[in-house]
Short mmCIF file of C-alpha atoms in Angstrom, two decimals:
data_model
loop_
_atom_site.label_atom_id
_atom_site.label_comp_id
_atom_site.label_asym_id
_atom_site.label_seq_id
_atom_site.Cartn_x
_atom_site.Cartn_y
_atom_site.Cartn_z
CA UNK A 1 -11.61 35.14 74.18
CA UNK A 2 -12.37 32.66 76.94
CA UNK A 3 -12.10 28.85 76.62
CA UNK A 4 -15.67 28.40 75.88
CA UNK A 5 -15.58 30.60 73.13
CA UNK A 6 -12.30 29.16 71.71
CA UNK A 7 -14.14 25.62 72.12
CA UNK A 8 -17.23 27.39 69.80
CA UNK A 9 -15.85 29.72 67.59
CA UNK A 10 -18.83 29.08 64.78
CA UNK A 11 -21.69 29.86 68.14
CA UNK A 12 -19.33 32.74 69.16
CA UNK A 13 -19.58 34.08 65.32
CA UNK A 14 -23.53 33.81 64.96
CA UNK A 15 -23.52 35.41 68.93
CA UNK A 16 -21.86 38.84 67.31
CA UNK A 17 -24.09 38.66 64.26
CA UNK A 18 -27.07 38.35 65.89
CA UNK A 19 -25.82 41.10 68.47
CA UNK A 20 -25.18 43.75 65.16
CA UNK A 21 -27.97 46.70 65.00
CA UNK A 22 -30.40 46.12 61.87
CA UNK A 23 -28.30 48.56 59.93
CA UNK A 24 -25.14 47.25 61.27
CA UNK A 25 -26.25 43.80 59.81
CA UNK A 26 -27.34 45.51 56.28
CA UNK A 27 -23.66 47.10 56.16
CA UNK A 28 -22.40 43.27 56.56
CA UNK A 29 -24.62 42.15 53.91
CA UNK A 30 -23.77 44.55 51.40
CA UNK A 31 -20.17 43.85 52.29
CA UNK A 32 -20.20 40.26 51.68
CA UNK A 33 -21.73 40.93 48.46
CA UNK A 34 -19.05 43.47 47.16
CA UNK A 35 -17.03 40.70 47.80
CA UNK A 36 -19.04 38.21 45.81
CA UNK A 37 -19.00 40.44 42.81
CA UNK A 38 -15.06 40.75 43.15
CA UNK A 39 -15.00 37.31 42.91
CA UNK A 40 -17.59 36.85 40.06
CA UNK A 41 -15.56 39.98 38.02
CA UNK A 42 -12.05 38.00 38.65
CA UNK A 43 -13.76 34.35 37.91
CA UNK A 44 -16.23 32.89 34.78
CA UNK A 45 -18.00 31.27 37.94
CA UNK A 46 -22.09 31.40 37.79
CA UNK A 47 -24.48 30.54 40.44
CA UNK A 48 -28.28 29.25 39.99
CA UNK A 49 -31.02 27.50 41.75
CA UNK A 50 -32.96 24.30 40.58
CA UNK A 51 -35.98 23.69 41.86
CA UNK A 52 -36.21 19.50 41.04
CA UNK A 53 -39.73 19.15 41.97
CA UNK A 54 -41.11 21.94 39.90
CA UNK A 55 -38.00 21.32 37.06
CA UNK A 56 -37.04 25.14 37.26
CA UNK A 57 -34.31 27.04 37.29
CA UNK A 58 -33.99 30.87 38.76
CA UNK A 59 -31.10 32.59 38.29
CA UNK A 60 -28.86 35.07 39.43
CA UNK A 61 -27.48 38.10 37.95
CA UNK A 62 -24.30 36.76 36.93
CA UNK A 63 -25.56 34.15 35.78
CA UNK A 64 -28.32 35.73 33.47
CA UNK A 65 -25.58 37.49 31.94
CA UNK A 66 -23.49 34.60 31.58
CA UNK A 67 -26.09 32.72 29.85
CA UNK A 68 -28.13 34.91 28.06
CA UNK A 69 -31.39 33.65 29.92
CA UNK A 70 -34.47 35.30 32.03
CA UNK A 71 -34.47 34.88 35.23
CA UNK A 72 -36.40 31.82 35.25
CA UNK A 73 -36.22 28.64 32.92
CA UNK A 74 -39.07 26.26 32.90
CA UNK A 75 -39.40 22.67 31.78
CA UNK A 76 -35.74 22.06 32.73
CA UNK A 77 -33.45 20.12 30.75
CA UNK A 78 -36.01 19.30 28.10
CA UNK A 79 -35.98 23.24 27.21
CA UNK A 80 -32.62 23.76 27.34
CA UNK A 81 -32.16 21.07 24.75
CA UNK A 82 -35.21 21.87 22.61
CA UNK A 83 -33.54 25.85 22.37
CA UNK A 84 -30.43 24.01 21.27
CA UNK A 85 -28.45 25.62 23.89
CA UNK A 86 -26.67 22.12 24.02
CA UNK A 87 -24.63 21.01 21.48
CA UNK A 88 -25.91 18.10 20.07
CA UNK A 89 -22.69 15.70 21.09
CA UNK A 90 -23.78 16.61 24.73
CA UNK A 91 -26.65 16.32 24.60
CA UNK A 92 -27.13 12.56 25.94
CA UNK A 93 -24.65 13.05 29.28
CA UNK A 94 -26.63 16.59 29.67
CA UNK A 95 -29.97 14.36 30.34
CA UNK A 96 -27.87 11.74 32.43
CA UNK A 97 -26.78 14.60 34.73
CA UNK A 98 -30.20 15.94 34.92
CA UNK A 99 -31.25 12.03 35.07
CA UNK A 100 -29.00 11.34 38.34
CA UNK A 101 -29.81 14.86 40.09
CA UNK A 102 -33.73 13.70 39.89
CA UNK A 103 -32.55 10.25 41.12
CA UNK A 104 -30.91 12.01 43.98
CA UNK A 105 -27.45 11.57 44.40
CA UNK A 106 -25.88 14.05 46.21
CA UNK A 107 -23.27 15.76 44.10
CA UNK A 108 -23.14 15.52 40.23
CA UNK A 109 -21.62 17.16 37.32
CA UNK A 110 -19.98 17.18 33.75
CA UNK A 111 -18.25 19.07 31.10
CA UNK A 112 -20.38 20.08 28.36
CA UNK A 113 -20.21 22.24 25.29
CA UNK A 114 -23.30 25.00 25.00
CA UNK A 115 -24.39 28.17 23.42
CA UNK A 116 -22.40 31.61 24.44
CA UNK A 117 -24.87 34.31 26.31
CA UNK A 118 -24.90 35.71 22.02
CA UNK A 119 -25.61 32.74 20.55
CA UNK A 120 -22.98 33.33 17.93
CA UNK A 121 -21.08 30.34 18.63
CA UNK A 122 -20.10 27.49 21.39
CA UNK A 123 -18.41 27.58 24.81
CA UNK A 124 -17.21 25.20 27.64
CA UNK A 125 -18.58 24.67 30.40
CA UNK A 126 -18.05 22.45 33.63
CA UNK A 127 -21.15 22.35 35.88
CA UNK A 128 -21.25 20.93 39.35
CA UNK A 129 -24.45 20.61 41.65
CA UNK A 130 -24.92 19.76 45.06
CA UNK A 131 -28.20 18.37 46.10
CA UNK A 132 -30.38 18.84 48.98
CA UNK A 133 -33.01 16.55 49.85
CA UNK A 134 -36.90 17.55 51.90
CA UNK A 135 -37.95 16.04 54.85
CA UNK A 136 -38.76 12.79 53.35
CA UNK A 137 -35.44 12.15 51.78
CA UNK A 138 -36.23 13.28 48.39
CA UNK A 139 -34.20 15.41 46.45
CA UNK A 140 -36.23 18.71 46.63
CA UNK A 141 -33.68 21.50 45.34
CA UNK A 142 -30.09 22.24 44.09
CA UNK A 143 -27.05 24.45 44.03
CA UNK A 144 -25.83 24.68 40.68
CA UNK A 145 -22.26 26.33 40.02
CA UNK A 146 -20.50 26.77 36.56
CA UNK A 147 -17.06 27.78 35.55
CA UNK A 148 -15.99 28.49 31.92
CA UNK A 149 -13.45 25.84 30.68
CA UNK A 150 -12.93 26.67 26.99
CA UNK A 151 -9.56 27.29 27.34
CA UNK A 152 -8.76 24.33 29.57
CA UNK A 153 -10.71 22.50 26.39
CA UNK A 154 -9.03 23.77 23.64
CA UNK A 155 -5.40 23.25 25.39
CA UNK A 156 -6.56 19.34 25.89
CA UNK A 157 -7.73 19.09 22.39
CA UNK A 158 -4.46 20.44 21.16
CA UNK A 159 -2.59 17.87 23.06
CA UNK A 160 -5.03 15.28 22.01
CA UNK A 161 -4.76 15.98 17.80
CA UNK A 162 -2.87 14.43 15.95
CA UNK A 163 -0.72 17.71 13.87
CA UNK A 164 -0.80 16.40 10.29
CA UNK A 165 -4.26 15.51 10.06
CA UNK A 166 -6.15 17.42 12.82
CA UNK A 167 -7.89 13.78 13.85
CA UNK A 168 -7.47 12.55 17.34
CA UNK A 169 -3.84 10.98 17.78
CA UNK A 170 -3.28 7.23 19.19
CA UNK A 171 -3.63 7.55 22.76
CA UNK A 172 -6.56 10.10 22.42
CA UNK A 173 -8.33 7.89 20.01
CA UNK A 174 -8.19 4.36 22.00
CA UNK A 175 -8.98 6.28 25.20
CA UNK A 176 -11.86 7.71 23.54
CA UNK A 177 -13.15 4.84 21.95
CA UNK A 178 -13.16 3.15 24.65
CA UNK A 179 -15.14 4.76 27.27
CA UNK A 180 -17.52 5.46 24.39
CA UNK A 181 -18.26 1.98 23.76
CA UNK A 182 -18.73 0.86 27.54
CA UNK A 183 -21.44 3.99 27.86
CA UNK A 184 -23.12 3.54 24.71
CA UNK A 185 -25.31 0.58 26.18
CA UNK A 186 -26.96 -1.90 23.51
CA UNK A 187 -26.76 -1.66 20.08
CA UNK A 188 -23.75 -2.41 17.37
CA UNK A 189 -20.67 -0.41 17.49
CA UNK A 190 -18.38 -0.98 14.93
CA UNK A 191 -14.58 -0.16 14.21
CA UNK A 192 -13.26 0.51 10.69
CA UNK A 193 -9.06 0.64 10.93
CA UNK A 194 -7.21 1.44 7.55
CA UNK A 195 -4.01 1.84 6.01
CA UNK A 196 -2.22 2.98 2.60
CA UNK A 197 -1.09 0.40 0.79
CA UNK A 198 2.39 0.23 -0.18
CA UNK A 199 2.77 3.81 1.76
CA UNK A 200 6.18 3.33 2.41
CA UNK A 201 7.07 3.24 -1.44
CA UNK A 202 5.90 6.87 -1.31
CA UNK A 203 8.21 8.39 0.75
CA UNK A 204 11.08 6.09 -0.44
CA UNK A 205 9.85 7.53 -3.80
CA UNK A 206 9.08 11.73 -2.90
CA UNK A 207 10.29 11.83 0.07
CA UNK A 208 8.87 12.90 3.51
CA UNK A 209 7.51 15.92 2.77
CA UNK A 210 4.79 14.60 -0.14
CA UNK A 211 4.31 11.76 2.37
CA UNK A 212 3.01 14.29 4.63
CA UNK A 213 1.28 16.04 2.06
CA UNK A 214 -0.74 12.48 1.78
CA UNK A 215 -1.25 12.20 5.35
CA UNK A 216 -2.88 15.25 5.63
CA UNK A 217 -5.21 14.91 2.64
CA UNK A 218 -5.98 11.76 3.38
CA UNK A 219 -7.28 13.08 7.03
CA UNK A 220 -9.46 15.85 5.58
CA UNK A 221 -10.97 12.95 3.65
CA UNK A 222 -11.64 11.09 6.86
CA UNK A 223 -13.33 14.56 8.20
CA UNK A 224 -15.30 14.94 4.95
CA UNK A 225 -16.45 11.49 4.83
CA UNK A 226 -17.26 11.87 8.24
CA UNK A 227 -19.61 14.91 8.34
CA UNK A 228 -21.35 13.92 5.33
CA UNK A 229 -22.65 10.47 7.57
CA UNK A 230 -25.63 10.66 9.37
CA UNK A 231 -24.05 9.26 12.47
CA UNK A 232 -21.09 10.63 14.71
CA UNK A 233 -17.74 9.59 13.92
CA UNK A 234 -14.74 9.31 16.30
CA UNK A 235 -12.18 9.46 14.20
CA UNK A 236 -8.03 8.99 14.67
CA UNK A 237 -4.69 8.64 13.28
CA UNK A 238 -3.41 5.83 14.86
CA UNK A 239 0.03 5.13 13.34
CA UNK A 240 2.14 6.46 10.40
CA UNK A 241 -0.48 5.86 7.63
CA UNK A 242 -3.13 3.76 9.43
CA UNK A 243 -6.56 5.86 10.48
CA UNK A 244 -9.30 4.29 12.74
CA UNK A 245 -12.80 5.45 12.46
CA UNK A 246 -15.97 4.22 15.53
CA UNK A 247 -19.35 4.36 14.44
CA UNK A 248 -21.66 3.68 17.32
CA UNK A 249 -25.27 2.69 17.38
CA UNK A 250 -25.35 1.98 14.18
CA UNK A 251 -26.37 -0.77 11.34
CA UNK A 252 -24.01 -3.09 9.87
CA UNK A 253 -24.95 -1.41 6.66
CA UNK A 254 -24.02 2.28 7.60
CA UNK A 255 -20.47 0.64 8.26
CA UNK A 256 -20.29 -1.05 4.74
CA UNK A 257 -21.43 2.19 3.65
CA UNK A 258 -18.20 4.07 5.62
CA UNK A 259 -15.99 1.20 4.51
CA UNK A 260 -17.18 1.49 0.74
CA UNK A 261 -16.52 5.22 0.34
CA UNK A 262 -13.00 5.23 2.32
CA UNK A 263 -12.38 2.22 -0.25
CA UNK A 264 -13.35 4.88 -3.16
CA UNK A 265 -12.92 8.15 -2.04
CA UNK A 266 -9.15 8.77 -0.66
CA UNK A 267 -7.77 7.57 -3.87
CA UNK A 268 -9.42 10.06 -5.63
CA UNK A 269 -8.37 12.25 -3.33
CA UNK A 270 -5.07 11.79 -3.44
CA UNK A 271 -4.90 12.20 -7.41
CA UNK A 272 -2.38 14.53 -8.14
CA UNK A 273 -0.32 14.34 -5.90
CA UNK A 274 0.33 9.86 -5.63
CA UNK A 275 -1.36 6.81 -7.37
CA UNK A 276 -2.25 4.90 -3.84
CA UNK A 277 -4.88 2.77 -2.39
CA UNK A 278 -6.33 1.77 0.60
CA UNK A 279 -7.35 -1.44 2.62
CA UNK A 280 -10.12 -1.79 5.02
CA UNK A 281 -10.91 -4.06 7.67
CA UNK A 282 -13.83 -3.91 9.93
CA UNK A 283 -15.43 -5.73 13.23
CA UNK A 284 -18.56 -5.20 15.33
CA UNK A 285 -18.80 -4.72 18.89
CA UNK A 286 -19.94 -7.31 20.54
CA UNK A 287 -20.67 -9.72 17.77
CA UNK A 288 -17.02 -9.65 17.06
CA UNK A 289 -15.54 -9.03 20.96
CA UNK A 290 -16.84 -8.03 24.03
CA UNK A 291 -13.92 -5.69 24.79
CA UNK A 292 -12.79 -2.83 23.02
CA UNK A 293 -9.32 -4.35 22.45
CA UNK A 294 -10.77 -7.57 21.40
CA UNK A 295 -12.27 -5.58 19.05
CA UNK A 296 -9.17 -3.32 17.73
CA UNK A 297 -7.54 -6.80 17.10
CA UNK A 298 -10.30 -8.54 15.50
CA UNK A 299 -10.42 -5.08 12.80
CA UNK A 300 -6.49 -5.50 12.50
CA UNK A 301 -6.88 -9.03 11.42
CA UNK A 302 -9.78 -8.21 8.62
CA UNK A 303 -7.72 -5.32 7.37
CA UNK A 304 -4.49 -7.64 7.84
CA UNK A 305 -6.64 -10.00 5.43
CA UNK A 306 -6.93 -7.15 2.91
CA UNK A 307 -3.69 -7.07 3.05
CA UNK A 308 -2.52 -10.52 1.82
CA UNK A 309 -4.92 -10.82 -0.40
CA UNK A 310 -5.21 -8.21 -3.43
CA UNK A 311 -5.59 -5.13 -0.91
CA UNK A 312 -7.63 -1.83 -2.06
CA UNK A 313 -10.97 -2.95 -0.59
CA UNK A 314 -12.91 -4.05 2.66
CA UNK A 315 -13.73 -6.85 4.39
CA UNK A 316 -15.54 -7.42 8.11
CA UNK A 317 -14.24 -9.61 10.61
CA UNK A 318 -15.01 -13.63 9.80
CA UNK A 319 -14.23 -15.62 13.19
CA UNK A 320 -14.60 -18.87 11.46
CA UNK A 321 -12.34 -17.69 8.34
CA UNK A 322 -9.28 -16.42 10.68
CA UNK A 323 -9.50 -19.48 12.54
CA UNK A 324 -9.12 -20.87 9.00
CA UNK A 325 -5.66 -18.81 8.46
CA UNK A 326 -4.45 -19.44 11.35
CA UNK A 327 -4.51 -23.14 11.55
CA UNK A 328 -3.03 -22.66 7.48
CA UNK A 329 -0.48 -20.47 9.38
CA UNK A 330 0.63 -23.23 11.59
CA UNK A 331 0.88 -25.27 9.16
CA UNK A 332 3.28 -23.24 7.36
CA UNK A 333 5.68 -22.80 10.26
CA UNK A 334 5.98 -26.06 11.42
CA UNK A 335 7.03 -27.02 7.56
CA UNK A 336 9.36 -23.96 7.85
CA UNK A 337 11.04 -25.09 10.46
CA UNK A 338 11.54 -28.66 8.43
CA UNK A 339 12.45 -27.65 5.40
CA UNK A 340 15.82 -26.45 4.48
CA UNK A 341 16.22 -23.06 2.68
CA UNK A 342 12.97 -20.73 3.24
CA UNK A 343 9.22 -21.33 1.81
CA UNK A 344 7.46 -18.54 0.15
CA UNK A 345 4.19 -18.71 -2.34
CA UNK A 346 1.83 -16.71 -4.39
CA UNK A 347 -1.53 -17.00 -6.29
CA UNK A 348 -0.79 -18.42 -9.52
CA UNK A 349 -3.68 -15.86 -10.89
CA UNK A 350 -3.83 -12.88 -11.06
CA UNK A 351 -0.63 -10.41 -12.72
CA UNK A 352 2.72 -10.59 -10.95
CA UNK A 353 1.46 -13.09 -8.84
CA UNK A 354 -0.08 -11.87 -5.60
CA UNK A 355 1.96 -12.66 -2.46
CA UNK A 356 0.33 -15.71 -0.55
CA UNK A 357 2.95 -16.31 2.27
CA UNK A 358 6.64 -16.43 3.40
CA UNK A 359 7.91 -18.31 6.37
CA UNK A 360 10.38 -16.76 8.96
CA UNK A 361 13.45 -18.58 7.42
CA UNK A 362 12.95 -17.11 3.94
CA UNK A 363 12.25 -13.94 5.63
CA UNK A 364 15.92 -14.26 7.57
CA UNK A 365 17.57 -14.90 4.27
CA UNK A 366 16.16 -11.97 2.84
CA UNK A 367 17.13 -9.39 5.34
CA UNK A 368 13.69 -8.74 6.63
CA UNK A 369 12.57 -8.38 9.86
CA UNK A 370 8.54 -9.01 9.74
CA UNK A 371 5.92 -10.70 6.89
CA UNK A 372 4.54 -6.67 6.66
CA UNK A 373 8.06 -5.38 5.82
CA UNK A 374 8.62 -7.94 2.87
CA UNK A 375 4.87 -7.10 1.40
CA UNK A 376 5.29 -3.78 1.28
CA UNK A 377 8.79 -3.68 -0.64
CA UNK A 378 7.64 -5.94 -3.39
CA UNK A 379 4.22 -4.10 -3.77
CA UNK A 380 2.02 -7.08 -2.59
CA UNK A 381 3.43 -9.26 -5.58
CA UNK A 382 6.21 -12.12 -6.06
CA UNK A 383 6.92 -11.14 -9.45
CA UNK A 384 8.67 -8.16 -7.87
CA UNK A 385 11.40 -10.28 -6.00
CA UNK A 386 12.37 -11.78 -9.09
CA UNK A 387 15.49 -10.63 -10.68
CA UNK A 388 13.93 -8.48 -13.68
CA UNK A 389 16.21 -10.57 -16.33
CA UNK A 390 14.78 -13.82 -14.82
CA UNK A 391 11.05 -13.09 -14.72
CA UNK A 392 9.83 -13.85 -18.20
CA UNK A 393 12.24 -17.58 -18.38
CA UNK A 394 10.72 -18.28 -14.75
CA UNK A 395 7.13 -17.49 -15.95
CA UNK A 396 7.03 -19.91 -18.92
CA UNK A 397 9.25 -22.63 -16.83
CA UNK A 398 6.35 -22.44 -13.96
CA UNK A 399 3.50 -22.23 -17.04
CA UNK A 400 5.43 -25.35 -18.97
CA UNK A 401 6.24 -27.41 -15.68
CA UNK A 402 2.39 -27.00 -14.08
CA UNK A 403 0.80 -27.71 -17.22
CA UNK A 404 1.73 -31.24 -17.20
CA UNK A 405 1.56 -31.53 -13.70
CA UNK A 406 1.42 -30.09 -10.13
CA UNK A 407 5.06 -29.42 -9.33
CA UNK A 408 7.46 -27.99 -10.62
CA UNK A 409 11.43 -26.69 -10.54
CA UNK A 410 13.33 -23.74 -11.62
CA UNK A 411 16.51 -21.77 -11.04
CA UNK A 412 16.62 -17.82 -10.34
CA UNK A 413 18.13 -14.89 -8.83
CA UNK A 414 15.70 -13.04 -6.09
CA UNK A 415 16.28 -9.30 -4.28
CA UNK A 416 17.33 -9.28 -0.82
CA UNK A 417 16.33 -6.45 1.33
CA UNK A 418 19.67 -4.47 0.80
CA UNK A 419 19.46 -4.60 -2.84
CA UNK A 420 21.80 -7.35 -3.84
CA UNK A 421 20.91 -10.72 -5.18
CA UNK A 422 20.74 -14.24 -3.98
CA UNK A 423 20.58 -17.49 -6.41
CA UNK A 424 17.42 -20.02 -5.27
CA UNK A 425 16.85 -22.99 -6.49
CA UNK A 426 13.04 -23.20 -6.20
CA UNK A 427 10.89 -26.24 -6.01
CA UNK A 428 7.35 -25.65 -5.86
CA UNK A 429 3.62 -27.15 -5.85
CA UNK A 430 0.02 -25.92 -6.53
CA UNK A 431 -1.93 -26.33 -3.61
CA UNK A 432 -5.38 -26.52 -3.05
CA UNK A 433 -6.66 -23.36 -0.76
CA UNK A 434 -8.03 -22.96 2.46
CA UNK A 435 -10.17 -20.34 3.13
CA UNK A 436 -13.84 -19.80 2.15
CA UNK A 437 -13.03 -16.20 0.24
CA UNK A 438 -9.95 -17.63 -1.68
CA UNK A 439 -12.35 -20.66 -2.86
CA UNK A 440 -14.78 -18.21 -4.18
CA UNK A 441 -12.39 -15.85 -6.11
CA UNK A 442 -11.11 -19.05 -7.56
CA UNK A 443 -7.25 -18.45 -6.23
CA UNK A 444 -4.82 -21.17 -6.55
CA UNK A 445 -1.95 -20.94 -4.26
CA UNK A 446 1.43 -21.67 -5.56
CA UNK A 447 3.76 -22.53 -2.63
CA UNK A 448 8.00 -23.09 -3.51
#
């Protein structure tokens, strides 16, 4: 080879071609396509043409029989969704792909799940195509190139469910969520996070293994609910019992709808196997946030409210009621860290007393580490904390002390987180309340 050929090699390639005999040049076509098919019979890899102006797609032969099509396809995407060859989940990024080709950016692509060349059932597919544009700078026709990805898929859905409950698991589930708020566009999304209450009792109680048992059910409850709305779901497990469900595009009263039968349903079914409720809270994207994790946080809260407040239902999101809380929540820990001793209350209504609050001192001289910890080992209620030979002489002390007036002082033995006993000497007041919800159910707060 001579240096001007080394310098070309591409012009010294087209200068043999064009110097090969007609049938020489037939041999080297029928060559290069043996070698096609060996890669097409090694490879799920299909190639077709789109013409964009004339929104048609011709095929070739591998991939007619890769997709169970004629040779051409008209009216492309709309018939390729109207045949249903689509599955319904894709079929929104489908018509953005199809969108951004016509717009004419130069390569685009996606995963997406469609029909198998039988139609019996659903494949994977990732499809890439590379634009070409006329004389005028308009996109006139594209490559298109497909590769089969279902195992890929199912290997990343594995690794993205959660075992017990075959829901997405934490990290898949937040990701998720996510990106499919920022692409949904306008409209109300809205996050529903729950939990079990008092879940820990269970498997104190069984043991492990029926607390499983109750995970699981409780996600195939989640699924059923699910399937039975008439929007999608994204649905996850996101801790030990706490689920988290995203309804997009939706009406505030399709999530009270959601919230009202996960209130109602997973009880029931969980009969049989444990007595347990759940608590709800929910928070709409973006009247509530205008982030997704402003939005996980504002749901916490609500369900957090649940929580300290009777539990077993739902409530949304209330800005101006948290703000409420948390200025009563100040309160509290600035007199905590004035008082001697601890500070703990509960709603004089209501059976056993439901908890109310405990500062971080009382908290310390119980043994416990967080608020959450102390609520679930006494059920949600004072009473519980209370040595069971001292409950009925501190209930008519309390009931004799506050009828006559608004304080009131008493002697008792309460639990400590290892078991054993303290002696308190407890001086307490009725207090008026502070949030709107506690004003309507007509709670009065008992603080000692």
């Amino acid at each position: 080879m001579n240096r001007a050929e080394e310098e070309n090699p591409g012009e010294n390639y087209l200068r043999q071609i064009n110097d090969l005999s007609e049938e020489e040049l037939r041999e080297e076509l029928r060559r290069a396509r043996e070698r096609i098919d060996v890669v097409y019979r090694n490879t799920t890899v299909s190639l077709w043409d789109y013409d964009i102006k004339n929104r048609r797609i011709i095929h070739q032969r591998r991939s007619i029989e890769r997709h169970g099509f004629g040779f051409v396809i008209e009216n492309v995407p709309q018939s390729l969704i109207e045949s249903g060859y689509v599955h319904p989940d894709y079929v929104p990024a489908f018509l953005e792909m199809y969108d951004r080709i016509s717009a004419g950016e130069k390569d685009v692509g996606g995963t997406f799940r469609v029909r198998t060349a039988d139609r019996s059932g659903y494949c994977y597919e990732r499809i890439s195509y590379s634009v070409t544009l006329d004389e005028n700078g308009l996109p006139d026709r594209a490559i298109g190139v497909s590769t089969d990805v279902s195992e890929e898929m199912e290997r990343k859905k594995e690794a993205e469910s959660d075992s017990l409950t075959s829901l997405l698991n934490h990290g898949a589930f937040m990701e998720q969520a996510a990106s499919a708020i920022s692409r949904q566009g306008e409209g109300s999304h809205f996050l529903l996070l729950f939990d079990l209450d008092d879940f820990k009792g269970v498997n104190d109680s069984y043991g492990h293994i029926t607390g499983d048992r109750v995970i699981s059910r409780v996600g195939k409850c989640v699924r059923e609910i699910s399937a039975r709305m008439d929007k999608k779901i994204l649905s996850g497990r996101v801790g030990g019992d706490e689920f988290a469900l995203l309804l997009c595009n939706a009406e505030r009263g399709e999530a009270e709808k959601l919230a009202k039968k996960l209130v109602s349903e997973i009880p029931a079914a969980l009969l049989g196997i444990v007595s347990a409720r759940v608590s709800v809270g929910a928070a709409e994207f973006p009247k509530d946030a205008s982030t997704f994790d402003e939005l996980y946080m504002a749901a916490d809260r609500a369900c957090y409210h649940v929580k300290r407040n009777g539990k077993g239902t739902w409530r949304f999101y209330d800005a101006e009621e948290q703000n409420d809380e948390e200025t009563l929540r100040l309160r509290q820990n600035f007199l905590s860290d004035t008082v001697a001793g601890g500070m703990m209350g509960g709603y004089l209504d209501g059976e056993g007393h439901p908890f109310y609050f405990i500062d971080a001192a009382m908290l310390r001289r119980l043994g416990y580490d967080s608020e959450e910890e102390f609520v679930r080992d006494i059920g949600g209620l004072v009473v519980n904390c209370i040595h069971p030979d001292d409950r009925e002489h501190v209930h008519k002390e309390v009931d004799r002390q506050l009828s006559g007036g608004r304080r009131y002082a008493v002697d008792y033995r309460i639990r400590k987180k290892n078991g054993s006993y303290i002696w308190v000497h407890d001086i307490g007041e009725r207090v008026p309340t502070f949030t709107r919800d506690s004003v309507k159910r007509g709670h009065k707060p008992l603080v000692s």
